[in-house]
Short mmCIF file of C-alpha atoms and ligand atoms in Angstrom, two decimals:
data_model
loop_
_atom_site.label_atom_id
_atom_site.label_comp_id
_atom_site.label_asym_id
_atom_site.label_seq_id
_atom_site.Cartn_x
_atom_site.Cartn_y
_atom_site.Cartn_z
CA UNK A 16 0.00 0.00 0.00
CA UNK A 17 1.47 3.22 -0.97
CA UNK A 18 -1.53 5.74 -0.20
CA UNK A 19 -2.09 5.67 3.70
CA UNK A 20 -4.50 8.40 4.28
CA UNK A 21 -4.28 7.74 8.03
CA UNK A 22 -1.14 8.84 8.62
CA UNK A 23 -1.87 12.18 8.23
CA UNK A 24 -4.11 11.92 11.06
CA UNK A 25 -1.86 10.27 13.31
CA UNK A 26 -1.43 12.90 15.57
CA UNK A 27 -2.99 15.86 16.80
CA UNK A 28 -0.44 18.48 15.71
CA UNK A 29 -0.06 16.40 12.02
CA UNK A 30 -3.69 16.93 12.14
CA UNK A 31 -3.61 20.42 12.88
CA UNK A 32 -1.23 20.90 10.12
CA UNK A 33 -2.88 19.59 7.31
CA UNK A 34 -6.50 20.86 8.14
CA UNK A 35 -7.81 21.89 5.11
CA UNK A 36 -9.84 25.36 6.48
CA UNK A 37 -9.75 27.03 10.04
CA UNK A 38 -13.18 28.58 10.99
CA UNK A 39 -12.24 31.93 13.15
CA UNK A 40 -13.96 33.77 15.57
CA UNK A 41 -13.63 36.90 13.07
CA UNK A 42 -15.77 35.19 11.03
CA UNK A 43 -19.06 34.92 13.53
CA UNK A 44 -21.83 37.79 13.53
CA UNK A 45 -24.10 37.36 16.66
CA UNK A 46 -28.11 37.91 15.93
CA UNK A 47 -29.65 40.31 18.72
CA UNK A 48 -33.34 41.31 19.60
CA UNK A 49 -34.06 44.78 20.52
CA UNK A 50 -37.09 45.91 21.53
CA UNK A 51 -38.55 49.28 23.66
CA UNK A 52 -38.28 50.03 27.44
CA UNK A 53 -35.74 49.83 30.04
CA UNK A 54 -34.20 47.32 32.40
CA UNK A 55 -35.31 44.24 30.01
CA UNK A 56 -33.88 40.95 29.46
CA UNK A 57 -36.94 38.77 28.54
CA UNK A 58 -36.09 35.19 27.33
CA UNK A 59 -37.64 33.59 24.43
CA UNK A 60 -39.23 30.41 25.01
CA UNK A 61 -38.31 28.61 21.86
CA UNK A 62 -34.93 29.76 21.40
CA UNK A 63 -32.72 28.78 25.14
CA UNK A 64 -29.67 31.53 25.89
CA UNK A 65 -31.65 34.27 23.59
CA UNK A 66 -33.45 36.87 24.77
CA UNK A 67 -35.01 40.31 24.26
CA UNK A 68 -32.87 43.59 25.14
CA UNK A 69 -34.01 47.09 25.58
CA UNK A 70 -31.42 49.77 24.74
CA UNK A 71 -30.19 49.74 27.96
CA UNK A 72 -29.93 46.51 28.76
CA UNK A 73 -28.93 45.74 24.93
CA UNK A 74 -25.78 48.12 25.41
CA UNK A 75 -24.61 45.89 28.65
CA UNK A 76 -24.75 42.67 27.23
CA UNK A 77 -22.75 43.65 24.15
CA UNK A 78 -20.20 45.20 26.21
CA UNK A 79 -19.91 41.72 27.42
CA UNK A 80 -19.95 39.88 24.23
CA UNK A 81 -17.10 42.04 23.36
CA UNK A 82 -15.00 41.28 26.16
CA UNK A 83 -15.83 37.61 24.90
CA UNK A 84 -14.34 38.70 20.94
CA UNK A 85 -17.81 39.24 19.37
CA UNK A 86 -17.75 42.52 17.66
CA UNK A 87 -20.23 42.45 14.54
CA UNK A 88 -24.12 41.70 15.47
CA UNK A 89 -27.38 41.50 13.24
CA UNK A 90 -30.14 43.16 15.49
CA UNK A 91 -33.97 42.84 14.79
CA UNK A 92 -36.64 45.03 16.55
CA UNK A 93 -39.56 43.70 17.55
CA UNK A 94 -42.46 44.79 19.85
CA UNK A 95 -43.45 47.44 17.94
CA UNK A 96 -47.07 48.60 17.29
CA UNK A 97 -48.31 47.12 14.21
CA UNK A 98 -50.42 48.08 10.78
CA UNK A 99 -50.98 47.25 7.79
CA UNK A 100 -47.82 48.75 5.84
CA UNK A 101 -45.69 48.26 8.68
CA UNK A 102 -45.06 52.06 9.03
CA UNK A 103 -43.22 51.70 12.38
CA UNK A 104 -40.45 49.94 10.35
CA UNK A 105 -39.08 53.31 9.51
CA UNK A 106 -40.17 55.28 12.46
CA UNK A 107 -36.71 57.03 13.60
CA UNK A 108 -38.13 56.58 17.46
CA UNK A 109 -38.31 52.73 16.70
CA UNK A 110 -36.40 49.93 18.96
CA UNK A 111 -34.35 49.18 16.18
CA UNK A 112 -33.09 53.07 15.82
CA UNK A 113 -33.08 53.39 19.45
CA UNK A 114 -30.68 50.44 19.83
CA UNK A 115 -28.46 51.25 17.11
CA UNK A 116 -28.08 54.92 18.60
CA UNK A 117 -27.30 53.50 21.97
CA UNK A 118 -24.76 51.19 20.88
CA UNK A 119 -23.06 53.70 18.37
CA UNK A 120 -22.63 56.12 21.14
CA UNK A 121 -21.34 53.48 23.81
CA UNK A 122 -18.90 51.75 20.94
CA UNK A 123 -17.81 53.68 18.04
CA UNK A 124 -16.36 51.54 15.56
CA UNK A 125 -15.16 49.01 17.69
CA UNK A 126 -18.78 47.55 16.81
CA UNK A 127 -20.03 46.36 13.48
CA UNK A 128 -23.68 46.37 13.41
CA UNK A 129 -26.04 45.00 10.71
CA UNK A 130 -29.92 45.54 11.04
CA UNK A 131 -32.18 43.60 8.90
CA UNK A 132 -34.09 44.89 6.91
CA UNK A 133 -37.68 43.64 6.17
CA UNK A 134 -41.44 44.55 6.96
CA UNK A 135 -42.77 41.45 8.85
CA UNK A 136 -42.11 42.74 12.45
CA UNK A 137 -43.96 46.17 11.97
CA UNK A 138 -47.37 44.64 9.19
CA UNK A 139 -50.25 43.25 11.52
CA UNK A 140 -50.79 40.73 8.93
CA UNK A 141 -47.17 39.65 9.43
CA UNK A 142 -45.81 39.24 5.58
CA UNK A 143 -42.63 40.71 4.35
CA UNK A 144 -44.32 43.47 2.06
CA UNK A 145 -47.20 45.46 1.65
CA UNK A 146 -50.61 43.82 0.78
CA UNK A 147 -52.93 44.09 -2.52
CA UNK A 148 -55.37 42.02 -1.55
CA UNK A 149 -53.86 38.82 -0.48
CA UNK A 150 -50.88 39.23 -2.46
CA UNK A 151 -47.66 40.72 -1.29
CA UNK A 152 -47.31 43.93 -4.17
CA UNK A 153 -43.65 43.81 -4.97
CA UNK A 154 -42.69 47.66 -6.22
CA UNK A 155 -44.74 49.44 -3.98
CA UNK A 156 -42.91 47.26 -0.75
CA UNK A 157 -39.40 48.67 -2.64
CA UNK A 158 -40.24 51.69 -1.34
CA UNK A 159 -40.71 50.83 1.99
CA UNK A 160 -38.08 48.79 2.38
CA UNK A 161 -35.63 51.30 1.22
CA UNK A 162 -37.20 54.08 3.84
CA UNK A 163 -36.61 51.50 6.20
CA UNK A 164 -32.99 50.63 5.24
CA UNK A 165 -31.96 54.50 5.24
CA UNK A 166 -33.51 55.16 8.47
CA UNK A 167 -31.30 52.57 10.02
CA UNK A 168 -28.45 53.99 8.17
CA UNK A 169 -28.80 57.16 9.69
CA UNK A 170 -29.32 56.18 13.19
CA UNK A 171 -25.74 54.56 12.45
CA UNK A 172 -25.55 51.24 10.98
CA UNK A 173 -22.79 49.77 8.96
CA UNK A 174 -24.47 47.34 7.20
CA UNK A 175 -28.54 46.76 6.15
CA UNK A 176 -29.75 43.22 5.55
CA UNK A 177 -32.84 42.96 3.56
CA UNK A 178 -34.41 39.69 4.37
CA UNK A 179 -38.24 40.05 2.65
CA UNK A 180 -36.97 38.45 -0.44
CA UNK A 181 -38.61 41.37 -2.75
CA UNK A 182 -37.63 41.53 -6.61
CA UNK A 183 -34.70 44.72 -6.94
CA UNK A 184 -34.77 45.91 -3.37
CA UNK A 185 -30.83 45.54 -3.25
CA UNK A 186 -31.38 47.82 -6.28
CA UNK A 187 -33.79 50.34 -4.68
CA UNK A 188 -31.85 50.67 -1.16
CA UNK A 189 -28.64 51.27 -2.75
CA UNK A 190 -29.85 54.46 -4.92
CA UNK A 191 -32.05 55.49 -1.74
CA UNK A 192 -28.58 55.43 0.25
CA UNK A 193 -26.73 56.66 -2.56
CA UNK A 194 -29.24 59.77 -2.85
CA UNK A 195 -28.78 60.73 1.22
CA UNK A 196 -25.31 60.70 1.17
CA UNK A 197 -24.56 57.10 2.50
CA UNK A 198 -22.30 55.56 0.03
CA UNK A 199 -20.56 54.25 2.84
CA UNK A 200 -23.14 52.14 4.46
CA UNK A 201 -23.05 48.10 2.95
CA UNK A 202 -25.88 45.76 1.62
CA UNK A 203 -25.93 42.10 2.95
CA UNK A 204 -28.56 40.51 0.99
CA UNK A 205 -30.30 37.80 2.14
CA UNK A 206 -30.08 36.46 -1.57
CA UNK A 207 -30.62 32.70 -1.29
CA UNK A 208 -33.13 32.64 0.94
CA UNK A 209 -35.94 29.55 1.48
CA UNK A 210 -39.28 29.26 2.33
CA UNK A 211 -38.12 27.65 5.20
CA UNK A 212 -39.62 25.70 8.30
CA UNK A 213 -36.53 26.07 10.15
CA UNK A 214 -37.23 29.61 10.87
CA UNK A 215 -40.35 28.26 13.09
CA UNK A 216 -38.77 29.46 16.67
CA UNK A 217 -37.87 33.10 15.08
CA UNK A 218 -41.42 33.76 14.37
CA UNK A 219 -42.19 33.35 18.26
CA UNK A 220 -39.15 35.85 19.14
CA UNK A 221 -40.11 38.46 16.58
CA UNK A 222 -44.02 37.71 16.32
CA UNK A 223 -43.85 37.73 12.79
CA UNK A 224 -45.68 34.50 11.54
CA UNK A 225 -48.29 35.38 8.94
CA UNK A 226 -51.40 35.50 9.82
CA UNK A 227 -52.27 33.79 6.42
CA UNK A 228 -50.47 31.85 3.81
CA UNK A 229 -47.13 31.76 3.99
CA UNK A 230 -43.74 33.04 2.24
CA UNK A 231 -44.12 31.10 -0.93
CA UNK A 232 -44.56 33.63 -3.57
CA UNK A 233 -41.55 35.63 -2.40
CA UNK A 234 -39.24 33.28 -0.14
CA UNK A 235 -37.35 30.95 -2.52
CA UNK A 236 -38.74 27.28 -3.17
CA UNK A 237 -36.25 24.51 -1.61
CA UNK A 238 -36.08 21.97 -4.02
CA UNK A 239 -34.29 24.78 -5.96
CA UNK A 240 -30.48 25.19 -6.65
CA UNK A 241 -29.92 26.64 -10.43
CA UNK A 242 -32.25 29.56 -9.11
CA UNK A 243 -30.44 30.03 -6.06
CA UNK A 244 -26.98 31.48 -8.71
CA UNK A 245 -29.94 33.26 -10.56
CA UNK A 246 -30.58 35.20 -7.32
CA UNK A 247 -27.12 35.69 -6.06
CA UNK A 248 -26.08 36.81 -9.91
CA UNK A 249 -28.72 39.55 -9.68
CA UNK A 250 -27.84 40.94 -6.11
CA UNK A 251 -23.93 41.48 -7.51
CA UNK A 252 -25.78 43.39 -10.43
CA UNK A 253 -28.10 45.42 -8.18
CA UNK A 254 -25.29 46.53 -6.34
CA UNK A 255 -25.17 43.79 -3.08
CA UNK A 256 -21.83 43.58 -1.19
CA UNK A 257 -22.19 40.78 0.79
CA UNK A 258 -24.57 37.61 -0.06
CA UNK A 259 -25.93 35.14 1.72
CA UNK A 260 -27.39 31.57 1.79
CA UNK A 261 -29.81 30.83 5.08
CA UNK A 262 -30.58 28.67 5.85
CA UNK A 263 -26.95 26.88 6.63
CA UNK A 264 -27.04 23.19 7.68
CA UNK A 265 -29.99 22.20 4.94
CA UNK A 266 -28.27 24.26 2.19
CA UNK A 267 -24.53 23.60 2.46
CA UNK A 268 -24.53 22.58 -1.40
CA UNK A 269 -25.64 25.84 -1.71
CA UNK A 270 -23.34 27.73 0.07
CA UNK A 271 -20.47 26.26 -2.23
CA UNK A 272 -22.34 26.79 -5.15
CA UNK A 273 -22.80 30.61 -4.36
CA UNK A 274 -19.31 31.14 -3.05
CA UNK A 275 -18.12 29.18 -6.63
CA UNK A 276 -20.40 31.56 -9.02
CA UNK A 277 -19.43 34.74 -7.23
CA UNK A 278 -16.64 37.22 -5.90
CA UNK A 279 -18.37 38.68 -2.75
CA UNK A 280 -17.92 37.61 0.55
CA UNK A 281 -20.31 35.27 1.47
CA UNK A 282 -22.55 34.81 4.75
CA UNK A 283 -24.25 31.66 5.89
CA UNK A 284 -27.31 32.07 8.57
CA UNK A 285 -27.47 29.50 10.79
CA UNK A 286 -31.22 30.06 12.03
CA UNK A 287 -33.27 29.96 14.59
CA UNK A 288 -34.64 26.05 13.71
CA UNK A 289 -30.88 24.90 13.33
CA UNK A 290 -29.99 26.68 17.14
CA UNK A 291 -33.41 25.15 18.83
CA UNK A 292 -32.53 21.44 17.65
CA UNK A 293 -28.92 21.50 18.54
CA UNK A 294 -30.05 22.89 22.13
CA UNK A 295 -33.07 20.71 22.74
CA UNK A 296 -31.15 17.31 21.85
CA UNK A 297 -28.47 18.71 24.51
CA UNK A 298 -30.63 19.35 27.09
CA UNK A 299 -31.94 15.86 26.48
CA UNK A 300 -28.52 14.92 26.48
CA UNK A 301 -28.69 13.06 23.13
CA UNK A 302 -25.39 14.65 21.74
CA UNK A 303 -22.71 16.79 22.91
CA UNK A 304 -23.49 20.30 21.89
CA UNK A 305 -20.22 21.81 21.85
CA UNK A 306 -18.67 19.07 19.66
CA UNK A 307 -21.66 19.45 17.62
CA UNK A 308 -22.02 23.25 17.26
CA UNK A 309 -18.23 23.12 16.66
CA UNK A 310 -18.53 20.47 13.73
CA UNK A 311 -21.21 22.86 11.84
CA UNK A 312 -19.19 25.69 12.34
CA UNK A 313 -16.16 23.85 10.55
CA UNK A 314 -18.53 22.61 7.84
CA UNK A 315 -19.34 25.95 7.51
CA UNK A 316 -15.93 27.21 6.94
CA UNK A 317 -15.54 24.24 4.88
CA UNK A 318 -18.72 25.17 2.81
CA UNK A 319 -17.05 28.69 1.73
CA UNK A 320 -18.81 30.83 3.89
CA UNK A 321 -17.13 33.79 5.51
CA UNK A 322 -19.31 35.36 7.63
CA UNK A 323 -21.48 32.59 10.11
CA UNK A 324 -24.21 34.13 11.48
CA UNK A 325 -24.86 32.23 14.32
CA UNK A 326 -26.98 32.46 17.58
CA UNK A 327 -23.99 29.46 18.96
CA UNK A 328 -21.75 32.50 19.13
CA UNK A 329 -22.15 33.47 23.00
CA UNK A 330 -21.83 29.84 24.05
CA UNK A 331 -18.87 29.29 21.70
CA UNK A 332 -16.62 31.89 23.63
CA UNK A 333 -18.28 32.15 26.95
CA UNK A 334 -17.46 28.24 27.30
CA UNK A 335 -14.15 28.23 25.77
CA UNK A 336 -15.57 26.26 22.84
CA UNK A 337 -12.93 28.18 20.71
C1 PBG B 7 -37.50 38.34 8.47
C2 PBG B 7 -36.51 37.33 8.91
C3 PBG B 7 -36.72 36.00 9.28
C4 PBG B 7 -35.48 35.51 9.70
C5 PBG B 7 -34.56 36.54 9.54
N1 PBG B 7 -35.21 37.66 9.04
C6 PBG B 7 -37.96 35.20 9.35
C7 PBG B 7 -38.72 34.87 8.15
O1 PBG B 7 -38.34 35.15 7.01
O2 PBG B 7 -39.81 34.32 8.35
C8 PBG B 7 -35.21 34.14 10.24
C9 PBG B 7 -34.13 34.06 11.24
C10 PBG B 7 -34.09 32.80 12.03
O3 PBG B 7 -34.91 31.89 11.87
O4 PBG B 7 -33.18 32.70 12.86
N2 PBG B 7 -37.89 38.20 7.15
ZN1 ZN B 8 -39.83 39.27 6.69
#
């Protein structure tokens, strides 16, 4: 026998030497939940270790996550009143704006902060985009979507993450931020992104389940693969820095075919479905979650994506995991 593949793993350090990719802690972006009031730190039931924050309390914990090494976020608002065209998504007095003000003025650029972008935490009905009838009208959500987006640029953040899956809205928020003078602020489009049912335990955090339907004529269909390039292709057009696939662990194929076809960075979002199962089969004690969590990070890496956002993040440093 001339080819012994094992004895490249006969040792730890031979091991260590020949890994193929190294998953980093620079790569992981940490999603938050911000929300109004003061003094709060409200758990969500379906998602263990993740809570609401108000400003306040948002500012503290992040101070801690950066003592940890986490220093890039995605934060969602929620708890906001609701109405039909979601008009609190772009209120300048929202949680979202609030929060990003707070922790712009406590961190500077030490903090990277992404805000996603997308209308179905603010519409009573709970879709992603304003309603004709029962159908989600594509152009006329553009608009909103790119209010939305500037608003959060101006309160401060560095990046906006549209996530409501709308035809051209990469498009439309770059010339919106391009007209007010924020060339500087990056888009991280949610471009591959499935009508999913692991994003069941999100829709409890942000109350944003639809009330009918569901995500089908916008959110992408998951037998799909050729169309996911079609969508990533048309974000690099429309102006998109950063792409993404999400969700992670049912889509890796995906993730290597988008980092393949493009030049941007790529993201992965490891979501709320793929955080609950891990955690619920270790509180069972069925596996060993930080061997596990630490696996899917490296198949990540392995994957091609860059950026892994990841609600494992806190446990992964807090417990030494990395
Ligand atoms: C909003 C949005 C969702 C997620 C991120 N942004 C939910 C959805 O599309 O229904 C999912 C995140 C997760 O499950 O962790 N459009
Ligand atoms: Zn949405």
């Amino acid at each position: 026998m001339y080819s012994r593949p094992r004895r490249l793993r006969s040792n730890a350090i031979m091991r260590e030497m020949v890994a193929e990719t190294r998953f980093s802690v620079q790569s992981l972006m940490y999603p938050m939940f911000v929300t109004h009031g003061k003094g709060i730190n409200h758990p969500i039931g379906a998602m263990p270790g993740i809570s609401h924050f108000s400003p306040d309390t948002l500012v503290k914990e992040v101070e801690h996550l950066m003592s940890l090494g986490i220093n890039k976020i995605l934060l969602f608002g929620v708890g906001e009143d609701k109405d039909p065209v979601g008009s609190a998504a772009y209120d300048f007095t929202n949680a979202v704006a609030n929060g990003v003000r707070s922790l712009k003025a406590a961190f500077g650029n030490d903090l990277l902060i992404a805000t996603d972008v997308c209308m179905c935490a603010y519409t009573d009905h709970g879709h992603c985009g304003i309603l004709h009838g029962h159908e989600v009208a594509n152009d006329e959500t553009l608009t909103s979507l790119a209010k939305m987006a500037l608003m959060h640029a101006q309160a401060g953040a560095d990046i906006v993450a549209p996530s409501d899956m709308m035809d051209g809205r990469v498009a439309a928020i770059r010339d919106t931020l391009d007209a007010e003078n924020m060339q500087q602020v990056a888009i991280m489009s949610y471009s591959v992104k499935f009508a999913s049912g692991y994003y069941g335990p999100f829709r409890e955090a942000a109350d944003s389940a639809p009330s009918f339907g569901d995500r089908k004529t916008y959110q992408m269909d998951v037998r799909n693969s050729r169309e996911a390039i079609k969508e990533a292709l048309l974000d690099v057009e429309e102006g998109a820095d950063i792409l993404m696939v999400k969700p992670a662990l049912a889509y890796m194929d995906l993730i290597r075919t988008v980092k393949d076809q493009t030049l941007l960075p790529l993201a992965c979002y490891n979501v709320s479905g793929e955080y609950s199962m891990v955690k619920a089969a270790a509180e069972k004690g069925w596996i060993d979650e930080q061997r596990i969590v630490m696996e899917n990070m490296a198949s990540f890496t392995r994957a091609g994506a860059d950026i892994i956002i990841t609600y494992h993040a806190k446990d992964m440093l807090s417990k030494g995991w990395v």
